[in-house]
Every structure is written in C-alpha cells, then in structure tokens.
XYZ file of C-alpha atoms in Angstrom:
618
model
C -18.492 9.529 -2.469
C -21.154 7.972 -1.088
C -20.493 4.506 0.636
C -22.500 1.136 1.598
C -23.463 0.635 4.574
C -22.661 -3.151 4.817
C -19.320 -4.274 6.116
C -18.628 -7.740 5.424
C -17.815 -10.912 7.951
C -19.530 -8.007 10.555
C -22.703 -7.572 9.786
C -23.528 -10.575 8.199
C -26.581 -12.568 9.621
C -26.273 -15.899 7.488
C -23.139 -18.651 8.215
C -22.213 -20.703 5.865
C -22.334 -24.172 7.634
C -18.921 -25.867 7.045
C -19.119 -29.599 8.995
C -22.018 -31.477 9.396
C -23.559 -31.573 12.624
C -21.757 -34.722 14.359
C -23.619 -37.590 15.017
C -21.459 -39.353 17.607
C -22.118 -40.000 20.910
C -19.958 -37.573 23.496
C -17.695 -41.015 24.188
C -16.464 -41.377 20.891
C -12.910 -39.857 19.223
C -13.585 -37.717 16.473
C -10.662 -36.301 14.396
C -10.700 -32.655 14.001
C -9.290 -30.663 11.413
C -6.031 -28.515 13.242
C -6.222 -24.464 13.008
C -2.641 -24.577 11.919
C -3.014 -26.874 9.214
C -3.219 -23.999 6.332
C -5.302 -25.508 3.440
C -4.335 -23.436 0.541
C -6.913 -25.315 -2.015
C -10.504 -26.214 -2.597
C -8.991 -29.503 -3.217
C -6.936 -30.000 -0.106
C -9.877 -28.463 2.026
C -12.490 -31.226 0.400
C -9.823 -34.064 1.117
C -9.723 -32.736 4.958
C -13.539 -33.416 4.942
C -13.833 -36.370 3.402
C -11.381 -38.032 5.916
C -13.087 -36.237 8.306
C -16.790 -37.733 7.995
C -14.793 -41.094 6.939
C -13.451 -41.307 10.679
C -16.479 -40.415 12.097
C -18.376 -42.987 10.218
C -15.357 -46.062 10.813
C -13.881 -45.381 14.778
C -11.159 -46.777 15.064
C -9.797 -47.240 11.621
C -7.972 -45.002 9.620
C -9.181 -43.989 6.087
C -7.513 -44.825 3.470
C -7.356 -42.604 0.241
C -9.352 -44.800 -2.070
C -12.212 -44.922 0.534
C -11.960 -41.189 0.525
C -12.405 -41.116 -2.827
C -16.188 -43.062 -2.896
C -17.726 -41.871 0.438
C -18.198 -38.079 0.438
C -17.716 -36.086 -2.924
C -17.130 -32.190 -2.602
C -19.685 -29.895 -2.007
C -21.847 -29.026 -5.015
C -22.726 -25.631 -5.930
C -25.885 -25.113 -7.730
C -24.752 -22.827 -10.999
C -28.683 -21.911 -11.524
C -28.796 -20.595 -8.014
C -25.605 -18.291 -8.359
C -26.865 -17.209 -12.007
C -30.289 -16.125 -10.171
C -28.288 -14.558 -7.453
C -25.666 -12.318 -9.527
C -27.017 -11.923 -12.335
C -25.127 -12.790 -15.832
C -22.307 -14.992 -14.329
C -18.782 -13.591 -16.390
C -17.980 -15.580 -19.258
C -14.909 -17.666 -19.396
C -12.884 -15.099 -21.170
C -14.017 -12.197 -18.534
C -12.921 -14.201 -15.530
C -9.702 -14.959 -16.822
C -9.393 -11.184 -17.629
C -10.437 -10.157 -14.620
C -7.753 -12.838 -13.207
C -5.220 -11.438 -15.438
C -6.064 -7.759 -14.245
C -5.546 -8.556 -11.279
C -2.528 -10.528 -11.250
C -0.665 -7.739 -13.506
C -1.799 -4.991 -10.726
C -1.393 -6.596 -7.338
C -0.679 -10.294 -8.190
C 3.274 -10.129 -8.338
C 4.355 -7.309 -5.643
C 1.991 -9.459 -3.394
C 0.255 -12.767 -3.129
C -3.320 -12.700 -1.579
C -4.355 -15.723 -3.165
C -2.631 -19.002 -4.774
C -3.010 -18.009 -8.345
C -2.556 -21.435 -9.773
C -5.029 -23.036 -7.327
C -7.176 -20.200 -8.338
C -6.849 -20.954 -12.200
C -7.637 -24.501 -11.976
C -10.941 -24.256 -10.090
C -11.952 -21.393 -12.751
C -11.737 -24.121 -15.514
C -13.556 -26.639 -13.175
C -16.277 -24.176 -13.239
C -16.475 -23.485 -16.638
C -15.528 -27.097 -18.057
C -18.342 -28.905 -15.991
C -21.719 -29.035 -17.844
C -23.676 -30.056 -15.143
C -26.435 -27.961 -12.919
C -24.038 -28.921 -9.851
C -20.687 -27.555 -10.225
C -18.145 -29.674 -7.430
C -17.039 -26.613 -5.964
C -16.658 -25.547 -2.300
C -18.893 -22.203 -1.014
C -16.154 -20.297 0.046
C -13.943 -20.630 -3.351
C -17.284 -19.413 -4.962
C -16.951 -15.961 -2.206
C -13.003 -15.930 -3.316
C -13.761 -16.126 -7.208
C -16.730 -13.276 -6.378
C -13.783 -11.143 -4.954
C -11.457 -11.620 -7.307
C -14.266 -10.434 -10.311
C -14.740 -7.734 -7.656
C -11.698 -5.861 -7.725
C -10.614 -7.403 -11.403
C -13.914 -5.230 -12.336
C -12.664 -2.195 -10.099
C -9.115 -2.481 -11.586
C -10.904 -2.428 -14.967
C -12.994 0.588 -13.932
C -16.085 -0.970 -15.662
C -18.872 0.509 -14.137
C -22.265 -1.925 -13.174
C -24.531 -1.110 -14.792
C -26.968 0.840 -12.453
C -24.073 2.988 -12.281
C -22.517 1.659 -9.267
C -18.739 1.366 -8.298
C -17.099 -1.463 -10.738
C -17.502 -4.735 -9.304
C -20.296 -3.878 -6.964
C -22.643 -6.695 -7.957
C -19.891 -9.562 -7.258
C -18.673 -7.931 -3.904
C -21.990 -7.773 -2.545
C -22.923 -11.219 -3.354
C -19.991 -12.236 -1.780
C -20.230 -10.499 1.212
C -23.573 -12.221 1.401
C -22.144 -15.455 0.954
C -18.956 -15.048 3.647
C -19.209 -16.994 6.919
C -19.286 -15.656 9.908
C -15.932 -15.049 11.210
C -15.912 -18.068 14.145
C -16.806 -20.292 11.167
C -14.843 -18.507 8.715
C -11.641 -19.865 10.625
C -13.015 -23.669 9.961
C -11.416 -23.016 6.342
C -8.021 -22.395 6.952
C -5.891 -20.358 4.107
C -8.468 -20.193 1.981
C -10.467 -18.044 4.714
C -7.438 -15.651 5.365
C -7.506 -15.300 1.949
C -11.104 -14.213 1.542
C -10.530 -11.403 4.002
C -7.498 -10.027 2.542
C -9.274 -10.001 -0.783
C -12.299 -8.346 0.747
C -9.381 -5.620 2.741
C -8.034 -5.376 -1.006
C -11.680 -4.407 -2.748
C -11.837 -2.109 0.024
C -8.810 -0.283 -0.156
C -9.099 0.143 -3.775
C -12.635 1.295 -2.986
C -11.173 4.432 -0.774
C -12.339 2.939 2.154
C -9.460 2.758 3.976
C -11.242 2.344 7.463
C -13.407 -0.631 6.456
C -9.902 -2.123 4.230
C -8.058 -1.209 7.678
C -10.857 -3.649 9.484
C -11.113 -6.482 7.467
C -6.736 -6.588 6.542
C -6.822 -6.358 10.160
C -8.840 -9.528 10.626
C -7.335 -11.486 8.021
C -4.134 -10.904 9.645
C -5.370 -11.948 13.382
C -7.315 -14.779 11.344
C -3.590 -15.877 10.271
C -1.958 -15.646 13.179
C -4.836 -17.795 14.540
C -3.209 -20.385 12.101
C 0.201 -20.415 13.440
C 1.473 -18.700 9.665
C 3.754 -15.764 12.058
C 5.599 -18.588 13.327
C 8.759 -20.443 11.767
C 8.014 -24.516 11.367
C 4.478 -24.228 12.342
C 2.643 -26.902 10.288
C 5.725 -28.954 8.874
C 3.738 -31.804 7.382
C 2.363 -29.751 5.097
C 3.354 -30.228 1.282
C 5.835 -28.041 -0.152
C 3.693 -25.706 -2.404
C 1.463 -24.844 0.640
C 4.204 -24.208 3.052
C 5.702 -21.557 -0.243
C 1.893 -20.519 -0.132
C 1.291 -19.877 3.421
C 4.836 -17.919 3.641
C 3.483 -15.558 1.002
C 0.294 -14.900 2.057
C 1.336 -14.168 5.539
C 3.686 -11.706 4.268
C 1.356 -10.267 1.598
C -1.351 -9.801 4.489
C 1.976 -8.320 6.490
C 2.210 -5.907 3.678
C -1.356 -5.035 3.383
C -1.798 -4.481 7.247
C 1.330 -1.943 7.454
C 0.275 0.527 4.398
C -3.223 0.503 6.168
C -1.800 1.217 9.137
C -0.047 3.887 7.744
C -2.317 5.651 5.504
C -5.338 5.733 8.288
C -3.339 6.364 11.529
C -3.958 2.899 13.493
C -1.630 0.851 15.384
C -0.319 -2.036 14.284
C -1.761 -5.610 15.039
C 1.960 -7.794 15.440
C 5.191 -6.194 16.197
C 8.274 -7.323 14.458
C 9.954 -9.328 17.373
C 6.739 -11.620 17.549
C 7.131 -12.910 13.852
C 9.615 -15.992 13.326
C 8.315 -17.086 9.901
C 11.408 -17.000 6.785
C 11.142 -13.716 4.704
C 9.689 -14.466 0.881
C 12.227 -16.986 -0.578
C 12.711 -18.284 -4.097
C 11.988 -22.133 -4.950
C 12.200 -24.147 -8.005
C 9.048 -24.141 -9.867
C 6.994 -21.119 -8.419
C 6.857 -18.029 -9.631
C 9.647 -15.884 -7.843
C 9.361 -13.943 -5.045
C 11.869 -11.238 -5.197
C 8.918 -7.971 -5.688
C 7.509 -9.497 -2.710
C 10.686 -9.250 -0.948
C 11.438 -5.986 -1.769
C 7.992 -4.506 -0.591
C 8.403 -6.347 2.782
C 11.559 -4.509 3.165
C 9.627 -1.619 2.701
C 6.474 -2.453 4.662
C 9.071 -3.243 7.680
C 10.344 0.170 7.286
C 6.825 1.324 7.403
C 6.063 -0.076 10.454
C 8.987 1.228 12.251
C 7.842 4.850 10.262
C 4.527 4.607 12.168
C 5.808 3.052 15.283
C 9.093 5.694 16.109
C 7.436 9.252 14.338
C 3.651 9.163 14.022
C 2.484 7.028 16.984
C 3.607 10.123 20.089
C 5.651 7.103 21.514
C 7.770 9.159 24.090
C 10.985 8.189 23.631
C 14.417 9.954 24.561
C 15.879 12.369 22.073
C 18.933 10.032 21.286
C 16.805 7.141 20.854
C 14.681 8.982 18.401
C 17.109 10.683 16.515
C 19.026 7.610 16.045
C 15.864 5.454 15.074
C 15.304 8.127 12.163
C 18.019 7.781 11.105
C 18.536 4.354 11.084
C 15.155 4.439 8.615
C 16.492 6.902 6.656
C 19.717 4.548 5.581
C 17.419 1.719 5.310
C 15.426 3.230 2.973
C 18.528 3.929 1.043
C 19.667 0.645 0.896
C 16.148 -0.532 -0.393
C 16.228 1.863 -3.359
C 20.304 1.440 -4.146
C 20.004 -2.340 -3.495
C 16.711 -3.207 -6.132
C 16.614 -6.309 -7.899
C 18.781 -6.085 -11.415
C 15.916 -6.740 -13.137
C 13.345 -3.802 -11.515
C 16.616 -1.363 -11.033
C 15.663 1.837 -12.492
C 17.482 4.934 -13.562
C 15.831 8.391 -13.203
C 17.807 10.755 -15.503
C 16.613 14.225 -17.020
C 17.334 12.126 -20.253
C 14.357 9.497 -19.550
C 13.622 6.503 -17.262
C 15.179 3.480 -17.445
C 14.241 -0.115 -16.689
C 16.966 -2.704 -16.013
C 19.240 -0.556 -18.519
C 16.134 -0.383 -21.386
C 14.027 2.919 -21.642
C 10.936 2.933 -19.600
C 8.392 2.061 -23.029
C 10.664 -0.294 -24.324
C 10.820 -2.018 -21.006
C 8.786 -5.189 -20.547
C 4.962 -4.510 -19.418
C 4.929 -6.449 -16.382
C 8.378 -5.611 -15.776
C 7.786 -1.563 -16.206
C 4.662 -1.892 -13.883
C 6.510 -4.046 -10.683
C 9.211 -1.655 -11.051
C 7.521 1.178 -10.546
C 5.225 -0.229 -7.258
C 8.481 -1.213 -5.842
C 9.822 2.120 -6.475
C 6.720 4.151 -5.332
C 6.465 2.229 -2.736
C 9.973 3.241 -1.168
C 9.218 6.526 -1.817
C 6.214 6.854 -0.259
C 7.788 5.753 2.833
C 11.056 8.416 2.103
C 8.434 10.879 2.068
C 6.195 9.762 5.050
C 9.766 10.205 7.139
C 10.405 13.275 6.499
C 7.133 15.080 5.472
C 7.142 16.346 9.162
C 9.908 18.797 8.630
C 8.616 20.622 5.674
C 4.719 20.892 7.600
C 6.859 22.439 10.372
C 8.943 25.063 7.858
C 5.182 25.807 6.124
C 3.769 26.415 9.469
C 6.814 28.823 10.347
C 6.682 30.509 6.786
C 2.881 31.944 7.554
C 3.922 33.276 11.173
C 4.707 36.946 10.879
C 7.398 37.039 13.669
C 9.547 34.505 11.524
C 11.808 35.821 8.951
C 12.576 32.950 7.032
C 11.131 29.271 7.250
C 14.758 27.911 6.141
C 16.686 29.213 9.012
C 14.552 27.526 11.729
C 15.984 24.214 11.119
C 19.603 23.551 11.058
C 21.342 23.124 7.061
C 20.919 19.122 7.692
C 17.229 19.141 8.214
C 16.790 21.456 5.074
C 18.702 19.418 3.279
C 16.309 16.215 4.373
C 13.568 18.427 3.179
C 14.796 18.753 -0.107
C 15.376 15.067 -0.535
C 11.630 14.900 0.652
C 11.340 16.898 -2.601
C 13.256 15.146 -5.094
C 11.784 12.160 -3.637
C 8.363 13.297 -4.869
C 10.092 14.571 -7.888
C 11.037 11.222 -9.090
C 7.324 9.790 -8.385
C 5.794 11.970 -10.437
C 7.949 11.554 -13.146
C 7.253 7.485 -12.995
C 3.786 8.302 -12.751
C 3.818 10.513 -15.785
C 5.752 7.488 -17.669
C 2.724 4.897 -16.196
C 0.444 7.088 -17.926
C 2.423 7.807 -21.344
C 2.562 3.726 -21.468
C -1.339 3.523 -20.270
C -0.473 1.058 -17.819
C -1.622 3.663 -14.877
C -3.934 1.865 -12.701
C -7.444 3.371 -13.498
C -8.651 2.457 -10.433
C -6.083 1.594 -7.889
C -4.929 2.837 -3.916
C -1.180 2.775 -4.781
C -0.742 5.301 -7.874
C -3.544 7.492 -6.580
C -2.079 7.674 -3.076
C 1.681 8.161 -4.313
C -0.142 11.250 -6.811
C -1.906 12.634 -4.050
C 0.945 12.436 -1.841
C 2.935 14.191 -4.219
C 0.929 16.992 -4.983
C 1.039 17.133 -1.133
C 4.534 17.898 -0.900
C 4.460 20.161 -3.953
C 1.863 22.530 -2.041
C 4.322 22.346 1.200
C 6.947 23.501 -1.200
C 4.977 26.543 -2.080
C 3.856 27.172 1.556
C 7.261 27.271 2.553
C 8.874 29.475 -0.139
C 5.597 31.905 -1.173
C 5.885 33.593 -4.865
C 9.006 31.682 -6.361
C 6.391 28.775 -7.602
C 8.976 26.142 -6.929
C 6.362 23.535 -6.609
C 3.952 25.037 -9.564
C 4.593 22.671 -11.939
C 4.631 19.572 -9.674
C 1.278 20.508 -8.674
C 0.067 20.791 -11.910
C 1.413 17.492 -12.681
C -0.360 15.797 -9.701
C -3.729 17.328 -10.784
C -3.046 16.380 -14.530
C -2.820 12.705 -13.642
C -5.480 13.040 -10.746
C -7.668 14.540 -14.170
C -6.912 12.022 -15.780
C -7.828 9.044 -13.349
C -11.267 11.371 -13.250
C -12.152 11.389 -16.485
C -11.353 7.187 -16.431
C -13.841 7.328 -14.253
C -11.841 7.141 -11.034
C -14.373 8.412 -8.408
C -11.595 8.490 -5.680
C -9.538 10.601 -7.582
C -11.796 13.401 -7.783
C -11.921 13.552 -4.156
C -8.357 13.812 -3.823
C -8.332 16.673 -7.095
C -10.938 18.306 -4.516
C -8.732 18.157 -2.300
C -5.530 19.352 -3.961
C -7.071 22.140 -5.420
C -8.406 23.386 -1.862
C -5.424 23.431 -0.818
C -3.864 25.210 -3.469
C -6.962 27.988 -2.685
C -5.895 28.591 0.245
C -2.166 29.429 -0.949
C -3.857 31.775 -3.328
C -2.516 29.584 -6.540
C -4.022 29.133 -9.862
C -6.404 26.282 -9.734
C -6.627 24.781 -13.461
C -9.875 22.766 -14.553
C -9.444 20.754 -17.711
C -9.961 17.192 -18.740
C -6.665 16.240 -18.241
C -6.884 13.603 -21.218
C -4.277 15.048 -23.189
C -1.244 13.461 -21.480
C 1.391 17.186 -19.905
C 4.510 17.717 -21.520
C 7.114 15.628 -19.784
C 8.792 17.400 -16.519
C 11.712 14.384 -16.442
C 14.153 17.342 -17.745
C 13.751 19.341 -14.896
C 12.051 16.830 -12.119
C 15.060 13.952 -12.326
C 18.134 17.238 -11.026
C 18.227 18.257 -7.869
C 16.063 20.412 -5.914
C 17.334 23.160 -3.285
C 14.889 26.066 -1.636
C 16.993 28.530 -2.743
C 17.351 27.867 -6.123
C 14.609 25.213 -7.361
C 15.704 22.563 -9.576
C 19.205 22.608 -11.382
C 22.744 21.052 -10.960
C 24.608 20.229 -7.741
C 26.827 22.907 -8.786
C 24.356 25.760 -9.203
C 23.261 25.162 -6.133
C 26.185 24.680 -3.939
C 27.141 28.626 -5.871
C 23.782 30.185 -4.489
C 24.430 28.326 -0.572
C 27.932 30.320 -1.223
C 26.843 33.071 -1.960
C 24.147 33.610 0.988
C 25.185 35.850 3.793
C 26.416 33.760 7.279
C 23.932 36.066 9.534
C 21.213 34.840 7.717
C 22.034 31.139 8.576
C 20.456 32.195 11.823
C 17.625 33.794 13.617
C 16.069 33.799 16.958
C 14.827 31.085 18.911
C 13.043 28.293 17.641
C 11.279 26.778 20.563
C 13.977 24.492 20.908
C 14.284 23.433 17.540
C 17.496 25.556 16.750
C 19.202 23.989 19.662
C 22.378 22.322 17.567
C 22.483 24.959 15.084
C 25.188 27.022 16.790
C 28.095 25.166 14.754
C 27.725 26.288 11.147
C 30.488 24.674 9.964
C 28.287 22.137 7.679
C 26.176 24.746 6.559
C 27.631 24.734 3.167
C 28.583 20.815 3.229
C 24.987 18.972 2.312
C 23.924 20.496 -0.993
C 23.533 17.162 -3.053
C 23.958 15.076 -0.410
C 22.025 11.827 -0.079
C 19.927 10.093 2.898
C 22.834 7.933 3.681
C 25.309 10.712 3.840
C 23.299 13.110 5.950
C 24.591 12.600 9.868
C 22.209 13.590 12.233
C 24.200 12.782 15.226
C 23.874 15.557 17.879
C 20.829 16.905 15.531
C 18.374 17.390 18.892
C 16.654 20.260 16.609
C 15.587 16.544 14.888
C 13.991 15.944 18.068
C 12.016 19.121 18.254
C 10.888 19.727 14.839
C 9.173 16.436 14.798
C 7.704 16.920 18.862
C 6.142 20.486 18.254
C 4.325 21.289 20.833
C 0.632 21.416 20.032
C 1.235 19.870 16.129
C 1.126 15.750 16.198
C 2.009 14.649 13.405
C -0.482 11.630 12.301
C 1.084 10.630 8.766
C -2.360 11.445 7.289
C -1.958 14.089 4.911
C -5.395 15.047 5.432
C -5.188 15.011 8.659
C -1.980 16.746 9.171
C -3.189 19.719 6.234
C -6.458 20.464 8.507
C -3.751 20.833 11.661
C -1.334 22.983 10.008
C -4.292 25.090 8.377
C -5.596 25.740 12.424
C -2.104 26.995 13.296
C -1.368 29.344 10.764
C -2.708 32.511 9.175
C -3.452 32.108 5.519
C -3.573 35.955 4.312
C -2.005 37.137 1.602
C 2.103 37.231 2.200
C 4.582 38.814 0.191
C-alpha cells in the first residue's frame, strides 16, 4: 500500500501562532501560562488567554472574571475558509457519527480525548450561524482528526479513492503547530498527537503511529501528567481527564512499542501518577484499567524477552514467569461485567450469550480479551519459532523432544490462546461489529493465523493448524472485501507463508461468514493429539514411549530435561500452574544463538525462513 509522504508536526512549515507577540517592555512582569497546567478544553484554554492579555494590559492588578469576560473573546474561526479548505464540511449528523464511531471502537478501552468537551464544541460549531465560529485553531485540527479516523473506522472511502478520512487528516496536518508551539496548548495538544498516532496506526503505519504516540507521550511528560499531584489546583474533571489521557497515551505507546520493535520512552519506576480510578459522574474507567494492566505487562514483554537485555538465567526465567501469572490473573480477574466464558457450547458475556450480549458491552469485552491474549501469545511465541525451526532440520527427530514437557506444554497454551481469539473474532463478525478498519482485530487475526502456520511447521502433515488458518484468512477476506486495504497485505502475507509449508492456499470472497470452529477451538489443544478433552490427551502422553521423551543435545536447551518425572504431569495445565523453576532450557530456547527474537511476526517469519530448509518433509 502505497503511503504519503507527509508526516505531521515534522514536516510541517506553517505554526499556528498561539500568543500575541508581547508588547511590554523587558522590565515589566508578565504572567505566563505553566506547562503543567493541563487545559483539557477549548474553554479553559480561551480563559488562560484572556487573563493572560488582561495582565499584560493592567500590571499590577489582577483580573477579575467579569473583566475577562469583555476584553478578549476567543479566537474566531472563519467557517468559509475551512469550507474552501476541506471541501463539504460533515453535516451535523456525520460528525456525531463519526464521534459515535469512534467512541464505540476506541473511546471506552481508552481515552485520547475528553469526549464531553469534545461534544459540546461540536454543537458550538454547528449551532452558531455566523461566518466566525468562536472556536480555537487547534480544536478545529482535533475535530479534523477525530472525522479522520471516525471516516477510517467507517471504511468510507474519499472520493478520489483515497484511504477513508484522507481529506480531514491532511487538512489537519496542515493546520497542526509546530511542535515547540504545539506545547503552548497544554492537554489539548497531547491530545492532537495521540489522535494523529491513532489515524496512523489504524492506517498500518505503525512507524509514523510509533513517532507521533511517541511525541505525544514526551509532549505529556513535558506537562508533569507521569507525576502524582502535579497540577493540584486544577478542577476535578481535568485532573480525572489528565489521569486518563496519560494512561491512554501509556497504552498507545506500549502496543507500538511492541508491534514495531522500539524501546520504550518511560520506564515503569519513573511514573507516580494513580492508575485509572472511578469517580462520581464520569463515565467509568474500569476497560481502561484493565488494558493498562495489560499494556504494563507489555512493557515488561518487550523489556525482559524481545529487547537482547542480557540478563542472568534465574533472573530471566523468573521474570517470565512472573508475566506469565500476571497475565493469568488479568484474564481470571476481568471485570463482572466484560467476564467472558469460552465454551465449545458458545461465548458468553457476563453470563448472556455473545449476540444477546449488550453491543458496547460485547465489543469492550472482546478488546480487553484480545488484548491479553495478544500479549499471552507475544510471551511465548518464541518457543514454538524455535520447535518450527528444529522441525525443518534433518538431524532432529522430533521438534517436541527438544524442549522439556513444561515448555511444550507453554506452547500449547500459546495455541489455545490463539484458539480462543479466533473464535471471538469469528463471533465479532457473526454480530458485524468487527472493526472494518481497525489495528487491534486485524493484528490479533494476523497474529493468529501466525501461530496456526507455526503449528503446522512444527507438526508437518497432521494439519493441526488447517482450520485455524483458514479461519484467519476467512476474516482477513472478509476485512478485504470491506475494503480493508491493510488486510490484504496481511492475507498476502499469510498465504506466503502457508506456500512455503506447501499448504492449500484458498482464494474466495470470504463474505459468506465460515461455519463456526467454537466446537472444536474452545477444548484443549496438545501436539500429539490436536484438539479434544483433557482426558484424551493425557491417554495419548501415556501411551508414548519414555525413550522418545528424549534425544540428543539441544545446544543447551535440553539442559533440565534429565528428570522426566513431570513429563506426564502438564497436559491441561494452565499458565499459573506451569513451574518453571530450574527450567534453564527456558533460558536457551528464548537466547538461540544466531535467532533474536524481535516480537515482529514479520520480522521473526523472514529469520526463521533464513535458518531453515523449506523442502518437501515427510
């Protein structure tokens, strides 16, 4: 897919002038407007100016509010310029579907924006009559970006055909300050750049999303919003505001971090600031909690396996672990009313079926879900790329016995974990409320066709992962034919993979929705016997002969698996019951020499396809 070659805030050439030059001679005492002070509103942001220019003009004196009120009115923004500028301007029904779009997608997990500030200055700018609307330039580049990726989220193309929401990004990128002046507005600036990150990201350009999260995260630390008590005259509902956002842009900044390979901006220790709490009379923060858990968890993913940190075996094997049962807890631990149930019966949502479920409730439960998933699978996606890259080397009997029963057994719940995202995919589509054009459920399809290929790299000719595969690329199909131009990359993708294990690539239109796979997906998964009870497959581990349980040397990788005496003991077992104490094989598996392990699937596929030979295997 072909991309623009603009990139906001940095290659700009215009700023948007916020203060008036001063007219004051160097002697005089002009009151400035603090960095920390977060101004979540046009309204608060106009006040801050008008008191401002009110000191300027009276030294000496304090302003009060009713002088505020006559001297300097906000900003007016000349509606006949923007409507030359963009083109037909949304109607008042569009931008509050385009608001609503985006809320229902992205709006309650996370909180780039303050919705209700948001929704008032909409109906300012669509109640006032006049030429001159009193609205401040940069909420005009935040309502652009929100039409932007409401439009994308839509997946209503321009129309000269370009990416939805194309016309409204562009003018806002023309419109956003420089980034020394962008700071001058506070919130309302970090906001703009997470919002531009977010278009981005949904955009598949992770890089340029990876950039511009990355500034709107420095841009808030900048404003103190890391730090616990940091601007304590500020009014309730900004303080709730500012804790949000920070986290939100927290959020952002760790999946993007994640997904592309880069370090992270802030470490853990450095942030002070209260986790997402609930208060009386805003809308409640509990999804947001849940994915900050999970971001967290994320960060410590990219920090401890994918970043070649060299630390000590013990250390390492202990931190993986230690992510491992937090992940656990996340998913055991959900909110009662986003708990879900995966059973080969059907899905369930706080105790209702998945389609009888709430919308909004059906769709947050599934992000928070996917989400911890994602990052199950991100853990431990490094053991089954090392048993594919052992299945393909001739001198290796089986890929199973180079890693001890445990490390299998993680593998398997690496499985199941995919498993149970495809099957809440498959019920997002059957409900059509599958983002048409979104990172998360692409990424989390993707991901899971992923897996489903290392499956049948691992165990050639018993097409364990067949119909997981042809899940993924139904869905991917069907994003396609919604017009999802991102998801045909990533069907490219998946189906040159599955070329090079010599399997049946399918082309159809994938608009008929596939046959439900709950049945099968939601039971347990084991290498030797695919999916089926606990039972059936604790019989086949029984029944396999002890010498096979070993064989050779394993560059260092089979150094704990002399005791066998658990070899038989983790069929069914869970990521919290899994010990991997003393498991220095851990260790190696995830240090191979010559295979670093980058957490981008792409990137990892293109390492593992240099190290092993793809010819035909029986």
């Amino acid at each position: 897919m072909s991309q623009p070659t603009f990139s906001p805030t940095f290659e700009r050439i215009r700023a948007v002038e916020v203060l008036p030059a001063p007219t004051s001679s160097p002697a005089r005492t002009a009151r400035a407007i603090a960095p920390e002070s977060a101004l979540s509103s046009s309204e608060t942001f106009g006040s801050e100016i008008k008191t401002l220019l009110v000191s300027r003009s009276n030294p000496g004196s304090a302003a009060s509010p009713s002088t505020n009120t006559g001297v300097t009115p906000l900003p007016h923004i000349d509606r006949r310029g923007l409507l030359e500028a963009i083109g037909p301007w949304p109607t008042e029904e569009e931008a509050h579907a385009m608001l609503d779009t985006v809320v229902f997608n992205v709006g309650i997990s996370q909180q780039l924006f303050d919705v209700r500030a948001f929704s008032d200055n909409l109906a300012v700018l669509y109640q006032e009559t006049s030429t001159n609307v009193r609205l401040t330039e940069i909420w005009i580049v935040e309502a652009l970006l929100v039409f932007a990726v409401g439009r994308l989220l839509q997946s209503r193309d321009d129309e000269n055909g370009d990416l939805p929401g194309t016309r409204f990004f562009q003018e806002a990128v023309k419109r956003t300050p420089l980034l020394s002046d962008l700071r001058k507005h506070g919130i309302v600036g970090v906001e703009v750049m997470a919002l531009t990150a977010l278009y981005l990201q949904i955009a598949d350009r992770k890089d340029d999303a990876y950039l511009h999260s990355n500034t709107a995260l420095r841009l808030a630390i900048s404003h103190g919003m890391h730090r616990a008590n940091s601007a304590p005259c500020l009014r309730r509902s900004d303080n709730v505001h500012r804790n949000r956002l920070w986290w939100s842009i927290y959020m952002q900044e760790r999946r993007l971090c994640a997904a592309g390979g880069y370090p992270m901006s802030i470490e853990d220790y450095a942030i002070t600031t209260a986790p997402p709490y609930e208060i009386f009379g805003f809308p409640s923060a509990t999804a947001l909690g849940v994915n900050v858990k999970t971001a967290r968890l994320t960060g410590k993913i990219t920090s401890t396996i994918h970043s070649q940190k060299d630390d000590p075996e013990t250390m390492f094997i202990n931190n993986v672990q230690n992510i491992l049962h937090s992940l656990y807890e996340v998913e055991k631990t959900m909110p009662s009313e986003y708990f879900m149930e995966i059973r080969p019966a059907g899905v369930l949502v706080a105790g209702r079926p998945f389609m009888d479920a709430p919308t909004t409730t059906s769709r947050t439960s599934s992000s928070l879900y996917t989400s911890v998933y994602m990052a199950v699978i991100h853990t431990v996606r490094p053991i089954l790329l090392y048993m594919a890259r052992n299945s393909r080397d001739p001198e290796r009997e089986d890929a199973r016995n180079e890693v001890s029963p445990a490390l299998v057994r993680l593998a398997e719940i690496c499985v199941e974990t995919a498993s149970k995202t495809l099957v809440i995919l498959q019920e997002l589509r059957k409900k059509e409320i599958l983002a048409k054009n979104a990172f998360h459920d692409l990424d989390a399809t993707f991901s899971v066709g992923y897996i489903f290929v290392l499956v049948e790299a691992i165990n050639p000719g018993k097409n364990l992962g067949f119909k997981g595969i042809d899940g993924s690329r139904s869905i991917l199909r069907y994003l396609v034919g919604l017009g999802n131009r991102a998801a045909a990359n990533r069907l490219a993708e998946l189906d040159q993979m599955c070329v090079h294990l010599a399997l049946p690539v399918q082309h159809g239109t994938g608009q008929t929705p596939q046959q439900s796979l709950t049945d099968m997906l939601a039971k347990p998964f084991s290498f030797e016997s695919g999916y089926g009870v606990v039972e059936q497959t604790i019989a086949s581990l029984n029944a396999m002969e002890r010498p096979r349980s070993r064989s050779g040397d394993v560059d260092g990788a089979q150094a704990c698996g002399e005791d066998d005496q658990q070899s038989f003991g983790f069929s069914g077992a869970d990521l919290a019951s899994i010990p991997l104490e003393g498991e220095n094989s851990l260790y190696w598996v995830y240090h191979t020499p010559g295979f670093s392990f980058t957490g981008v699937e792409q990137t990892d596929w293109e390492a593992l396809e240099n190290q092993i030979s793809w010819g035909n295997q029986s």
